[in-house]
mmCIF file of C-alpha atoms in Angstrom:
data_model
loop_
_atom_site.group_PDB
_atom_site.id
_atom_site.type_symbol
_atom_site.label_atom_id
_atom_site.label_comp_id
_atom_site.label_asym_id
_atom_site.label_seq_id
_atom_site.Cartn_x
_atom_site.Cartn_y
_atom_site.Cartn_z
ATOM 1 C CA MET A 10 -6.875 -0.289 20.720
ATOM 2 C CA LYS A 11 -4.206 -2.963 20.580
ATOM 3 C CA ASN A 12 -4.513 -6.031 18.413
ATOM 4 C CA ASN A 13 -6.040 -8.932 20.362
ATOM 5 C CA PRO A 14 -3.651 -11.895 20.647
ATOM 6 C CA THR A 15 -5.019 -15.065 19.095
ATOM 7 C CA GLY A 16 -2.167 -16.420 17.000
ATOM 8 C CA ASN A 17 1.256 -15.908 15.542
ATOM 9 C CA GLY A 18 1.048 -12.501 13.922
ATOM 10 C CA MET A 19 4.426 -12.853 12.251
ATOM 11 C CA THR A 20 3.482 -15.863 10.132
ATOM 12 C CA ARG A 21 4.044 -15.100 6.477
ATOM 13 C CA PRO A 22 1.018 -15.524 4.232
ATOM 14 C CA ARG A 23 1.176 -18.324 1.705
ATOM 15 C CA GLU A 24 2.012 -17.381 -1.863
ATOM 16 C CA GLU A 25 1.175 -19.485 -4.878
ATOM 17 C CA PRO A 26 3.692 -19.137 -7.719
ATOM 18 C CA GLY A 27 2.552 -16.375 -10.031
ATOM 19 C CA GLN A 28 -0.685 -15.811 -8.127
ATOM 20 C CA GLY A 29 0.458 -13.476 -5.377
ATOM 21 C CA ILE A 30 -0.496 -13.692 -1.724
ATOM 22 C CA GLU A 31 -3.630 -12.970 0.230
ATOM 23 C CA VAL A 32 -3.225 -9.999 2.570
ATOM 24 C CA HIS A 33 -5.530 -8.848 5.342
ATOM 25 C CA ILE A 34 -6.248 -5.842 7.507
ATOM 26 C CA GLY A 35 -8.579 -5.363 10.456
ATOM 27 C CA ARG A 36 -10.944 -2.396 10.494
ATOM 28 C CA GLN A 37 -13.128 -1.231 13.376
ATOM 29 C CA PRO A 38 -15.433 1.790 13.088
ATOM 30 C CA ILE A 39 -15.251 4.805 15.382
ATOM 31 C CA LEU A 40 -18.624 6.503 15.842
ATOM 32 C CA ASN A 41 -19.645 10.008 16.848
ATOM 33 C CA ARG A 42 -22.265 11.028 19.411
ATOM 34 C CA VAL A 43 -25.171 10.254 17.052
ATOM 35 C CA LYS A 44 -23.725 6.859 16.073
ATOM 36 C CA LYS A 45 -22.501 7.968 12.656
ATOM 37 C CA ILE A 46 -19.124 6.691 11.466
ATOM 38 C CA PHE A 47 -16.367 9.251 12.042
ATOM 39 C CA GLY A 48 -13.400 7.046 11.201
ATOM 40 C CA TYR A 49 -11.820 3.622 11.456
ATOM 41 C CA GLU A 50 -8.988 2.099 13.409
ATOM 42 C CA LEU A 51 -6.863 -0.009 11.062
ATOM 43 C CA LEU A 52 -5.405 -3.103 12.711
ATOM 44 C CA PHE A 53 -2.676 -5.585 11.855
ATOM 45 C CA ARG A 54 -3.984 -8.995 10.812
ATOM 46 C CA SER A 55 -1.925 -11.881 9.464
ATOM 47 C CA GLY A 56 -4.909 -13.981 8.383
ATOM 48 C CA ARG A 57 -8.687 -14.175 8.300
ATOM 49 C CA ALA A 58 -8.858 -14.850 12.042
ATOM 50 C CA ASN A 59 -10.054 -11.739 13.895
ATOM 51 C CA GLY A 60 -6.984 -11.127 15.998
ATOM 52 C CA ALA A 61 -3.202 -11.007 15.870
ATOM 53 C CA CYS A 62 -0.199 -11.463 18.105
ATOM 54 C CA VAL A 63 2.062 -8.478 17.544
ATOM 55 C CA THR A 64 5.672 -9.140 18.475
ATOM 56 C CA ASP A 65 7.149 -6.255 16.460
ATOM 57 C CA ASN A 66 5.279 -2.950 16.323
ATOM 58 C CA VAL A 67 7.308 -1.689 13.362
ATOM 59 C CA HIS A 68 6.437 -4.759 11.290
ATOM 60 C CA ALA A 69 2.773 -4.548 12.309
ATOM 61 C CA THR A 70 2.449 -0.832 11.503
ATOM 62 C CA ALA A 71 4.357 -1.191 8.234
ATOM 63 C CA SER A 72 2.058 -4.059 7.216
ATOM 64 C CA VAL A 73 -1.027 -1.968 7.998
ATOM 65 C CA MET A 74 0.398 0.975 6.046
ATOM 66 C CA LEU A 75 1.394 -1.143 3.058
ATOM 67 C CA ASN A 76 -1.993 -2.839 2.881
ATOM 68 C CA THR A 77 -3.684 0.562 3.238
ATOM 69 C CA LEU A 78 -1.600 2.383 0.624
ATOM 70 C CA ASN A 79 -0.769 -0.402 -1.808
ATOM 71 C CA ASN A 80 -2.449 -3.754 -1.521
ATOM 72 C CA ILE A 81 -6.049 -2.934 -0.577
ATOM 73 C CA GLY A 82 -6.289 0.809 -1.065
ATOM 74 C CA ILE A 83 -7.014 3.688 1.267
ATOM 75 C CA SER A 84 -10.240 4.614 -0.542
ATOM 76 C CA ARG A 85 -11.666 1.135 -0.029
ATOM 77 C CA LEU A 86 -10.657 1.053 3.637
ATOM 78 C CA ILE A 87 -11.684 4.477 4.937
ATOM 79 C CA GLY A 88 -13.231 6.403 2.029
ATOM 80 C CA ASP A 89 -13.544 10.016 3.162
ATOM 81 C CA LYS A 90 -13.289 9.136 6.863
ATOM 82 C CA ILE A 91 -10.371 9.365 9.298
ATOM 83 C CA GLY A 92 -7.938 6.469 9.709
ATOM 84 C CA PHE A 93 -6.365 5.722 13.103
ATOM 85 C CA ILE A 94 -3.065 3.812 12.861
ATOM 86 C CA ASN A 95 -0.924 2.550 15.756
ATOM 87 C CA VAL A 96 2.644 3.877 15.884
ATOM 88 C CA ASP A 97 5.557 3.766 18.279
ATOM 89 C CA ASP A 98 8.781 5.759 18.486
ATOM 90 C CA ARG A 99 10.629 3.491 16.025
ATOM 91 C CA VAL A 100 7.909 3.928 13.416
ATOM 92 C CA LEU A 101 8.063 7.717 13.825
ATOM 93 C CA ASP A 102 11.853 7.657 13.625
ATOM 94 C CA SER A 103 11.795 5.648 10.375
ATOM 95 C CA GLY A 104 9.947 8.404 8.509
ATOM 96 C CA ILE A 105 7.540 5.984 6.816
ATOM 97 C CA VAL A 106 4.491 7.752 8.255
ATOM 98 C CA ASP A 107 5.212 10.571 5.784
ATOM 99 C CA LEU A 108 3.690 8.315 3.117
ATOM 100 C CA LEU A 109 0.269 8.550 4.793
ATOM 101 C CA PRO A 110 -2.051 11.457 3.920
ATOM 102 C CA SER A 111 -1.903 13.797 6.915
ATOM 103 C CA ARG A 112 -5.401 15.167 6.265
ATOM 104 C CA THR A 113 -7.084 11.825 6.978
ATOM 105 C CA THR A 114 -4.603 10.142 9.346
ATOM 106 C CA VAL A 115 -4.468 10.088 13.136
ATOM 107 C CA LEU A 116 -1.307 8.537 14.575
ATOM 108 C CA GLU A 117 -2.258 6.488 17.619
ATOM 109 C CA LEU A 118 0.728 6.539 19.958
ATOM 110 C CA LEU A 119 0.946 3.237 21.808
ATOM 111 C CA GLU A 120 0.974 3.372 25.588
ATOM 112 C CA THR A 121 4.194 1.306 25.597
ATOM 113 C CA VAL A 122 6.210 4.233 24.203
ATOM 114 C CA LYS A 123 8.636 5.694 26.720
ATOM 115 C CA VAL A 124 8.330 9.452 26.389
ATOM 116 C CA ASP A 125 11.645 11.306 26.223
ATOM 117 C CA GLU A 126 13.097 14.298 24.375
ATOM 118 C CA ARG A 127 13.618 12.251 21.210
ATOM 119 C CA VAL A 128 9.993 11.061 21.137
ATOM 120 C CA LEU A 129 8.694 14.559 21.812
ATOM 121 C CA SER A 130 10.825 15.900 18.958
ATOM 122 C CA LEU A 131 9.531 13.220 16.565
ATOM 123 C CA CYS A 132 5.933 13.959 17.541
ATOM 124 C CA ALA A 133 6.427 17.703 17.129
ATOM 125 C CA GLN A 134 7.919 17.136 13.684
ATOM 126 C CA ALA A 135 4.930 15.008 12.658
ATOM 127 C CA ARG A 136 2.554 17.673 13.986
ATOM 128 C CA ARG A 137 4.298 20.292 11.847
ATOM 129 C CA SER A 138 3.671 18.028 8.841
ATOM 130 C CA GLY A 139 -0.057 18.093 9.594
ATOM 131 C CA TYR A 140 -0.540 14.809 11.459
ATOM 132 C CA GLN A 141 -2.732 14.546 14.539
ATOM 133 C CA PHE A 142 -2.014 12.268 17.500
ATOM 134 C CA ALA A 143 -4.190 10.116 19.714
ATOM 135 C CA LEU A 144 -2.992 8.776 23.059
ATOM 136 C CA ASP A 145 -3.879 5.088 23.313
ATOM 137 C CA ASP A 146 -5.278 3.284 26.383
ATOM 138 C CA PHE A 147 -5.342 6.473 28.455
ATOM 139 C CA VAL A 148 -6.090 5.981 32.155
ATOM 140 C CA SER A 149 -4.866 9.009 34.129
ATOM 141 C CA CYS A 150 -3.543 12.536 33.559
ATOM 142 C CA ASP A 151 -1.094 11.968 36.408
ATOM 143 C CA ASP A 152 0.619 9.156 34.483
ATOM 144 C CA THR A 153 0.938 11.158 31.251
ATOM 145 C CA PRO A 154 3.670 13.759 30.623
ATOM 146 C CA GLU A 155 2.324 17.260 30.185
ATOM 147 C CA GLU A 156 4.132 17.581 26.839
ATOM 148 C CA MET A 157 2.208 14.616 25.405
ATOM 149 C CA LEU A 158 -1.117 16.117 26.420
ATOM 150 C CA ARG A 159 -0.144 19.265 24.509
ATOM 151 C CA ILE A 160 0.784 17.270 21.401
ATOM 152 C CA ALA A 161 -2.344 15.083 21.379
ATOM 153 C CA SER A 162 -5.606 15.936 19.629
ATOM 154 C CA TYR A 163 -7.461 12.815 20.793
ATOM 155 C CA VAL A 164 -7.369 10.749 23.965
ATOM 156 C CA LYS A 165 -8.621 7.157 23.865
ATOM 157 C CA VAL A 166 -9.917 6.152 27.285
ATOM 158 C CA ASP A 167 -9.980 2.424 27.987
ATOM 159 C CA LEU A 168 -13.290 1.772 29.751
ATOM 160 C CA MET A 169 -12.157 -1.677 30.869
ATOM 161 C CA GLY A 170 -9.017 -0.315 32.509
ATOM 162 C CA THR A 171 -10.507 2.793 34.115
ATOM 163 C CA ASP A 172 -12.427 3.088 37.379
ATOM 164 C CA ARG A 173 -15.882 4.292 36.276
ATOM 165 C CA LYS A 174 -16.155 6.440 39.408
ATOM 166 C CA GLU A 175 -13.122 8.426 38.258
ATOM 167 C CA LEU A 176 -14.410 9.034 34.734
ATOM 168 C CA PRO A 177 -16.315 12.312 35.420
ATOM 169 C CA GLU A 178 -13.233 14.002 36.889
ATOM 170 C CA LEU A 179 -10.987 12.617 34.141
ATOM 171 C CA VAL A 180 -13.331 13.954 31.456
ATOM 172 C CA LYS A 181 -13.359 17.411 33.068
ATOM 173 C CA LYS A 182 -9.554 17.566 33.153
ATOM 174 C CA LEU A 183 -9.209 16.505 29.527
ATOM 175 C CA LYS A 184 -12.003 18.755 28.261
ATOM 176 C CA ARG A 185 -10.283 21.768 29.823
ATOM 177 C CA ARG A 186 -7.414 21.044 27.434
ATOM 178 C CA ASN A 187 -9.740 21.015 24.402
ATOM 179 C CA LEU A 188 -8.952 17.364 23.734
ATOM 180 C CA LYS A 189 -11.345 15.130 21.811
ATOM 181 C CA LEU A 190 -12.311 12.128 23.945
ATOM 182 C CA LEU A 191 -12.775 8.658 22.508
ATOM 183 C CA ALA A 192 -14.222 5.877 24.661
ATOM 184 C CA GLU A 193 -12.859 2.494 23.613
ATOM 185 C CA LYS A 194 -14.093 -0.971 24.577
ATOM 186 C CA VAL A 195 -17.693 0.226 24.623
ATOM 187 C CA GLU A 196 -19.548 -3.044 25.208
ATOM 188 C CA THR A 197 -23.170 -2.049 25.887
ATOM 189 C CA GLU A 198 -25.810 0.588 25.191
ATOM 190 C CA GLU A 199 -25.400 1.656 28.805
ATOM 191 C CA ASP A 200 -21.656 2.200 28.258
ATOM 192 C CA PHE A 201 -22.387 4.350 25.217
ATOM 193 C CA GLU A 202 -25.085 6.473 26.863
ATOM 194 C CA SER A 203 -23.162 7.065 30.085
ATOM 195 C CA CYS A 204 -19.995 8.080 28.209
ATOM 196 C CA ARG A 205 -21.955 10.314 25.850
ATOM 197 C CA ASP A 206 -23.621 12.010 28.832
ATOM 198 C CA LEU A 207 -20.208 12.575 30.416
ATOM 199 C CA GLY A 208 -19.043 14.412 27.284
ATOM 200 C CA PHE A 209 -17.159 11.840 25.221
ATOM 201 C CA ASP A 210 -16.996 12.752 21.524
ATOM 202 C CA TYR A 211 -16.306 9.389 19.880
ATOM 203 C CA PHE A 212 -16.920 5.730 20.637
ATOM 204 C CA GLN A 213 -15.399 2.400 19.654
ATOM 205 C CA GLY A 214 -16.132 -1.137 20.769
ATOM 206 C CA TYR A 215 -17.951 -4.413 20.317
ATOM 207 C CA PHE A 216 -21.308 -2.781 21.100
ATOM 208 C CA PHE A 217 -21.166 -1.178 17.668
ATOM 209 C CA GLU A 218 -19.091 -3.647 15.661
ATOM 210 C CA ARG A 219 -16.235 -6.076 16.062
ATOM 211 C CA PRO A 220 -13.230 -5.486 13.785
ATOM 212 C CA SER A 221 -13.977 -6.740 10.288
ATOM 213 C CA ILE A 222 -11.344 -8.356 8.091
ATOM 214 C CA ILE A 223 -10.687 -6.814 4.669
ATOM 215 C CA SER A 224 -8.675 -8.984 2.278
ATOM 216 C CA ALA A 225 -7.036 -8.653 -1.131
ATOM 217 C CA ARG A 226 -4.420 -10.360 -3.262
ATOM 218 C CA SER A 227 -0.953 -8.875 -3.551
ATOM 219 C CA ILE A 228 2.343 -9.570 -5.251
ATOM 220 C CA SER A 229 5.658 -8.971 -3.543
ATOM 221 C CA PRO A 230 9.112 -8.052 -4.833
ATOM 222 C CA THR A 231 11.990 -10.140 -3.527
ATOM 223 C CA GLN A 232 13.967 -9.035 -0.490
ATOM 224 C CA LEU A 233 17.186 -8.881 -2.509
ATOM 225 C CA VAL A 234 15.581 -6.579 -5.070
ATOM 226 C CA LEU A 235 14.311 -4.278 -2.318
ATOM 227 C CA LEU A 236 17.716 -4.167 -0.656
ATOM 228 C CA GLU A 237 19.391 -3.419 -3.976
ATOM 229 C CA LEU A 238 16.895 -0.648 -4.698
ATOM 230 C CA SER A 239 17.408 0.795 -1.222
ATOM 231 C CA ARG A 240 21.181 0.861 -1.773
ATOM 232 C CA ILE A 241 21.061 2.576 -5.161
ATOM 233 C CA LEU A 242 18.617 5.173 -3.833
ATOM 234 C CA ALA A 243 20.871 5.855 -0.847
ATOM 235 C CA ARG A 244 23.769 6.395 -3.251
ATOM 236 C CA GLN A 245 21.628 8.730 -5.397
ATOM 237 C CA GLU A 246 22.419 6.639 -8.460
ATOM 238 C CA GLU A 247 21.586 7.878 -11.938
ATOM 239 C CA PHE A 248 17.911 7.770 -12.858
ATOM 240 C CA PHE A 249 18.385 5.127 -15.553
ATOM 241 C CA VAL A 250 19.885 2.703 -12.985
ATOM 242 C CA ILE A 251 16.769 2.949 -10.810
ATOM 243 C CA GLU A 252 14.446 2.657 -13.795
ATOM 244 C CA GLY A 253 16.360 -0.390 -15.010
ATOM 245 C CA LEU A 254 15.770 -2.224 -11.735
ATOM 246 C CA PHE A 255 12.026 -1.588 -11.958
ATOM 247 C CA ARG A 256 11.923 -2.754 -15.557
ATOM 248 C CA LYS A 257 13.507 -6.093 -14.600
ATOM 249 C CA ASN A 258 11.011 -6.679 -11.785
ATOM 250 C CA PRO A 259 7.334 -6.515 -12.815
ATOM 251 C CA GLU A 260 6.091 -7.073 -9.253
ATOM 252 C CA LEU A 261 7.915 -3.897 -8.132
ATOM 253 C CA HIS A 262 6.679 -2.126 -11.248
ATOM 254 C CA ILE A 263 3.024 -2.939 -10.454
ATOM 255 C CA LYS A 264 3.257 -2.026 -6.763
ATOM 256 C CA LEU A 265 4.705 1.388 -7.633
ATOM 257 C CA LEU A 266 1.828 2.090 -10.016
ATOM 258 C CA GLN A 267 -0.632 1.158 -7.259
ATOM 259 C CA PHE A 268 1.028 3.513 -4.801
ATOM 260 C CA ILE A 269 1.309 6.402 -7.250
ATOM 261 C CA ASN A 270 -2.454 6.181 -7.798
ATOM 262 C CA SER A 271 -3.370 5.819 -4.109
ATOM 263 C CA ALA A 272 -5.228 8.590 -2.328
ATOM 264 C CA ALA A 273 -2.023 9.246 -0.378
ATOM 265 C CA PHE A 274 -0.162 10.284 -3.525
ATOM 266 C CA TYR A 275 -2.723 10.873 -6.212
ATOM 267 C CA THR A 276 -1.630 12.652 -9.365
ATOM 268 C CA ALA A 277 -3.812 13.946 -12.144
ATOM 269 C CA ASN A 278 -1.073 13.046 -14.619
ATOM 270 C CA ARG A 279 -1.774 9.929 -16.644
ATOM 271 C CA ILE A 280 1.087 7.441 -16.395
ATOM 272 C CA ASN A 281 2.757 6.452 -19.681
ATOM 273 C CA SER A 282 5.952 4.842 -18.377
ATOM 274 C CA ILE A 283 7.602 3.542 -15.245
ATOM 275 C CA GLY A 284 10.179 6.325 -15.587
ATOM 276 C CA GLN A 285 7.411 8.911 -15.327
ATOM 277 C CA ALA A 286 6.062 7.217 -12.182
ATOM 278 C CA ILE A 287 9.512 7.248 -10.546
ATOM 279 C CA ALA A 288 10.057 10.896 -11.471
ATOM 280 C CA LEU A 289 6.678 11.900 -10.001
ATOM 281 C CA LEU A 290 7.498 10.225 -6.704
ATOM 282 C CA GLY A 291 11.091 11.465 -6.392
ATOM 283 C CA TYR A 292 14.100 10.023 -4.560
ATOM 284 C CA ARG A 293 12.956 10.872 -1.019
ATOM 285 C CA LYS A 294 9.439 9.443 -1.245
ATOM 286 C CA LEU A 295 10.695 6.441 -3.187
ATOM 287 C CA GLN A 296 13.255 5.655 -0.470
ATOM 288 C CA LYS A 297 10.556 5.803 2.210
ATOM 289 C CA TRP A 298 8.268 3.578 0.146
ATOM 290 C CA VAL A 299 11.029 0.964 -0.213
ATOM 291 C CA THR A 300 11.672 1.202 3.541
ATOM 292 C CA LEU A 301 7.975 0.556 4.130
ATOM 293 C CA LEU A 302 8.113 -2.566 1.949
ATOM 294 C CA LEU A 303 11.133 -3.836 3.868
ATOM 295 C CA PHE A 304 9.609 -3.138 7.284
ATOM 296 C CA ALA A 305 6.401 -4.889 6.251
ATOM 297 C CA GLY A 306 8.377 -8.027 5.500
ATOM 298 C CA GLU A 307 7.869 -7.888 1.760
ATOM 299 C CA GLY A 308 10.235 -10.337 0.146
ATOM 300 C CA TYR A 309 8.526 -13.424 -1.162
ATOM 301 C CA ASP A 310 10.453 -15.109 -3.939
ATOM 302 C CA THR A 311 8.477 -14.496 -7.105
ATOM 303 C CA ARG A 312 11.340 -14.735 -9.566
ATOM 304 C CA SER A 313 10.698 -18.446 -10.168
ATOM 305 C CA ALA A 314 7.046 -17.810 -11.062
ATOM 306 C CA PRO A 315 6.342 -18.332 -14.793
ATOM 307 C CA LEU A 316 3.889 -15.423 -14.983
ATOM 308 C CA PHE A 317 6.520 -12.921 -13.868
ATOM 309 C CA GLU A 318 8.949 -14.265 -16.431
ATOM 310 C CA ARG A 319 6.312 -13.963 -19.146
ATOM 311 C CA ALA A 320 5.434 -10.422 -18.041
ATOM 312 C CA VAL A 321 9.030 -9.208 -18.376
ATOM 313 C CA ILE A 322 9.527 -10.921 -21.731
ATOM 314 C CA ARG A 323 6.190 -9.620 -23.046
ATOM 315 C CA GLY A 324 7.133 -6.106 -22.026
ATOM 316 C CA ARG A 325 10.523 -6.299 -23.727
ATOM 317 C CA ILE A 326 9.143 -7.836 -26.941
ATOM 318 C CA MET A 327 6.490 -5.129 -27.176
ATOM 319 C CA GLU A 328 9.090 -2.445 -26.473
ATOM 320 C CA LEU A 329 11.349 -3.723 -29.261
ATOM 321 C CA LEU A 330 8.423 -4.030 -31.665
ATOM 322 C CA ALA A 331 7.261 -0.485 -30.903
ATOM 323 C CA THR A 332 10.800 0.828 -31.355
ATOM 324 C CA ARG A 333 10.994 -0.826 -34.782
ATOM 325 C CA ILE A 334 7.555 0.444 -35.818
ATOM 326 C CA THR A 335 7.547 4.001 -34.463
ATOM 327 C CA ARG A 336 11.214 4.935 -33.841
ATOM 328 C CA ASN A 337 9.817 6.785 -30.831
ATOM 329 C CA ALA A 338 11.180 6.303 -27.291
ATOM 330 C CA SER A 339 7.926 7.368 -25.598
ATOM 331 C CA ALA A 340 5.928 4.869 -27.639
ATOM 332 C CA ALA A 341 8.443 2.162 -26.724
ATOM 333 C CA ASP A 342 8.081 2.988 -23.013
ATOM 334 C CA MET A 343 4.304 2.762 -23.295
ATOM 335 C CA ALA A 344 4.624 -0.568 -25.104
ATOM 336 C CA PHE A 345 6.814 -1.976 -22.322
ATOM 337 C CA ILE A 346 4.392 -1.053 -19.547
ATOM 338 C CA THR A 347 1.473 -2.384 -21.617
ATOM 339 C CA GLY A 348 3.232 -5.704 -22.106
ATOM 340 C CA VAL A 349 3.997 -6.105 -18.405
ATOM 341 C CA LEU A 350 0.435 -5.228 -17.381
ATOM 342 C CA SER A 351 -1.164 -7.472 -19.997
ATOM 343 C CA LEU A 352 -0.855 -10.352 -17.499
ATOM 344 C CA VAL A 353 -1.892 -8.449 -14.387
ATOM 345 C CA ASP A 354 -5.356 -10.049 -14.273
ATOM 346 C CA ALA A 355 -3.754 -13.495 -14.093
ATOM 347 C CA LEU A 356 -1.354 -12.296 -11.400
ATOM 348 C CA PHE A 357 -4.138 -10.899 -9.209
ATOM 349 C CA GLN A 358 -6.836 -13.401 -10.229
ATOM 350 C CA ALA A 359 -9.331 -10.596 -10.710
ATOM 351 C CA PRO A 360 -11.073 -8.845 -13.636
ATOM 352 C CA LEU A 361 -8.666 -6.636 -15.574
ATOM 353 C CA GLU A 362 -10.994 -3.626 -15.539
ATOM 354 C CA ASN A 363 -11.185 -3.711 -11.732
ATOM 355 C CA ILE A 364 -7.404 -3.894 -11.406
ATOM 356 C CA LEU A 365 -6.749 -1.052 -13.844
ATOM 357 C CA ASN A 366 -8.894 1.200 -11.667
ATOM 358 C CA ASP A 367 -5.987 1.067 -9.191
ATOM 359 C CA PHE A 368 -3.643 2.561 -11.787
ATOM 360 C CA ASN A 369 -3.684 5.982 -13.413
ATOM 361 C CA LEU A 370 -2.687 4.865 -16.894
ATOM 362 C CA SER A 371 -2.996 6.768 -20.151
ATOM 363 C CA GLU A 372 -6.027 6.191 -22.355
ATOM 364 C CA GLU A 373 -3.798 4.522 -24.965
ATOM 365 C CA ILE A 374 -2.585 1.907 -22.486
ATOM 366 C CA ASN A 375 -6.029 1.324 -20.973
ATOM 367 C CA GLY A 376 -7.561 1.000 -24.434
ATOM 368 C CA ALA A 377 -4.908 -1.482 -25.511
ATOM 369 C CA LEU A 378 -5.340 -3.634 -22.417
ATOM 370 C CA LEU A 379 -9.126 -3.594 -22.253
ATOM 371 C CA ASN A 380 -10.163 -3.444 -25.909
ATOM 372 C CA ARG A 381 -6.962 -4.103 -27.896
ATOM 373 C CA ASP A 382 -7.274 -0.604 -29.370
ATOM 374 C CA GLY A 383 -4.588 1.154 -31.407
ATOM 375 C CA VAL A 384 -1.067 0.046 -32.222
ATOM 376 C CA LEU A 385 -0.454 -1.022 -28.620
ATOM 377 C CA GLY A 386 -3.550 -3.205 -28.753
ATOM 378 C CA LYS A 387 -2.326 -4.798 -31.985
ATOM 379 C CA LEU A 388 1.016 -5.557 -30.357
ATOM 380 C CA VAL A 389 -0.730 -7.262 -27.440
ATOM 381 C CA CYS A 390 -2.602 -9.383 -29.985
ATOM 382 C CA VAL A 391 0.697 -10.257 -31.687
ATOM 383 C CA ILE A 392 2.185 -11.455 -28.375
ATOM 384 C CA GLU A 393 -0.911 -13.420 -27.392
ATOM 385 C CA THR A 394 -1.211 -15.237 -30.708
ATOM 386 C CA LEU A 395 2.529 -15.970 -30.659
ATOM 387 C CA GLU A 396 2.231 -17.588 -27.228
ATOM 388 C CA GLN A 397 -0.890 -19.491 -28.304
ATOM 389 C CA GLU A 398 0.909 -20.686 -31.463
ATOM 390 C CA ASN A 399 -2.003 -19.315 -33.492
ATOM 391 C CA TYR A 400 0.238 -18.423 -36.408
ATOM 392 C CA ASP A 401 -2.419 -17.550 -39.008
ATOM 393 C CA GLU A 402 -3.954 -14.918 -36.753
ATOM 394 C CA MET A 403 -0.490 -13.776 -35.687
ATOM 395 C CA GLU A 404 0.423 -13.094 -39.326
ATOM 396 C CA THR A 405 -2.739 -11.003 -39.716
ATOM 397 C CA HIS A 406 -1.852 -8.830 -36.716
ATOM 398 C CA LEU A 407 1.752 -8.495 -37.913
ATOM 399 C CA ARG A 408 0.600 -7.227 -41.316
ATOM 400 C CA ASP A 409 -1.501 -4.591 -39.536
ATOM 401 C CA VAL A 410 1.701 -3.148 -38.044
ATOM 402 C CA ASN A 411 3.914 -3.727 -41.105
ATOM 403 C CA MET A 412 6.038 -6.428 -39.482
ATOM 404 C CA THR A 413 6.954 -9.969 -40.536
ATOM 405 C CA SER A 414 7.124 -13.175 -38.538
ATOM 406 C CA THR A 415 10.888 -13.204 -39.093
ATOM 407 C CA ASP A 416 11.137 -9.785 -37.433
ATOM 408 C CA LEU A 417 9.063 -11.060 -34.525
ATOM 409 C CA TYR A 418 11.092 -14.240 -33.991
ATOM 410 C CA ILE A 419 14.365 -12.286 -33.949
ATOM 411 C CA ILE A 420 12.930 -9.822 -31.433
ATOM 412 C CA GLU A 421 11.503 -12.635 -29.291
ATOM 413 C CA ASN A 422 14.854 -14.408 -29.236
ATOM 414 C CA ASN A 423 16.676 -11.214 -28.236
ATOM 415 C CA ALA A 424 14.165 -10.550 -25.440
ATOM 416 C CA ILE A 425 14.578 -14.070 -24.034
ATOM 417 C CA ILE A 426 18.378 -13.834 -24.151
ATOM 418 C CA GLU A 427 18.236 -10.472 -22.344
ATOM 419 C CA TYR A 428 15.931 -11.884 -19.668
ATOM 420 C CA GLU A 429 18.123 -14.927 -19.063
ATOM 421 C CA SER A 430 21.184 -12.702 -18.872
ATOM 422 C CA MET A 431 19.722 -10.317 -16.299
ATOM 423 C CA SER A 432 18.277 -13.224 -14.272
ATOM 424 C CA GLY A 433 21.646 -14.949 -14.050
ATOM 425 C CA MET A 434 20.425 -18.063 -15.859
#
């Protein structure tokens, strides 16, 4: 089902400095023959209005994918059901669909796609990777290339665009090919019952439910940062160069942690550092993820936001403190990520515990952020009391980690100088 035109779908959402943006996705249930939910179609939405004007299918699909994988979460959107996502030939050619979990994804090929050898090859490649296809707005077997009928697993028949008298014969032809039939634009109980009696397997339409709007807050890396990251990945730069770019950009840092912990790429390994997250993903997946961000139009200027500046400086101060205290590189990495994430509740305007559920962090980092446990927790307290100018309490926390205020001020000054240098101030 295409997105219903009601407004300018390419309008960028508004972003408050340091507070992120509100993102949206449309979701309409697909029911089986006994009216139980089988899956959902996920639809591009640019705002809370229930509709969108799609002028660029790649942008629309990339936005749906990004909101599904990163900003809202695939578990929240579809749970253990099947997700139907619109694609065209350019989306398939980009390779970004590889980021979606093939087990729970059906690629809905738009009826506007001109079928040729290239498209057939792209579809066959996706099938080999485990993805299933649905043909959208199907009307007639005569108008559909035989090769596409062989590739498809589902056929979505548009009840509004099909002569009802021709439906019985159409169903017979499609059933002979062992295709699953989905009736879309089911408006009434009579529509449902007649289609069910004809042999349709699944049903979608306003009779059951209009698309609902699911919203969340998101933060976006700048376009220049994404382009730079794309370039260094294409050149297969050294690992430390890639890690360095993430460390300078907390918004990119946080989005990667969200993606690593999504159902599409879930790992049982607890994350202790951004380097570990990058290594788990690998060059190829990371490049496709960056491409997805670019296609989705990610690129709001967050560098001027005070919270992002504070997050980077906090992370660096904690890293330098941990290095001085422990002389251990792993502990320093954990301190950096803890410092950056210590402001994530302010960035997302949501309870910290809820946000951390989206990440797969180590117990030490979670404990430090939620309860101020351990050395990492003490270091968070040091930073907070420093910023609050609560010097008596700051001195107490410093004594707990065998540091002095002089040590802290030197480290703070170095961290600020480093930040200003890398930001071109």
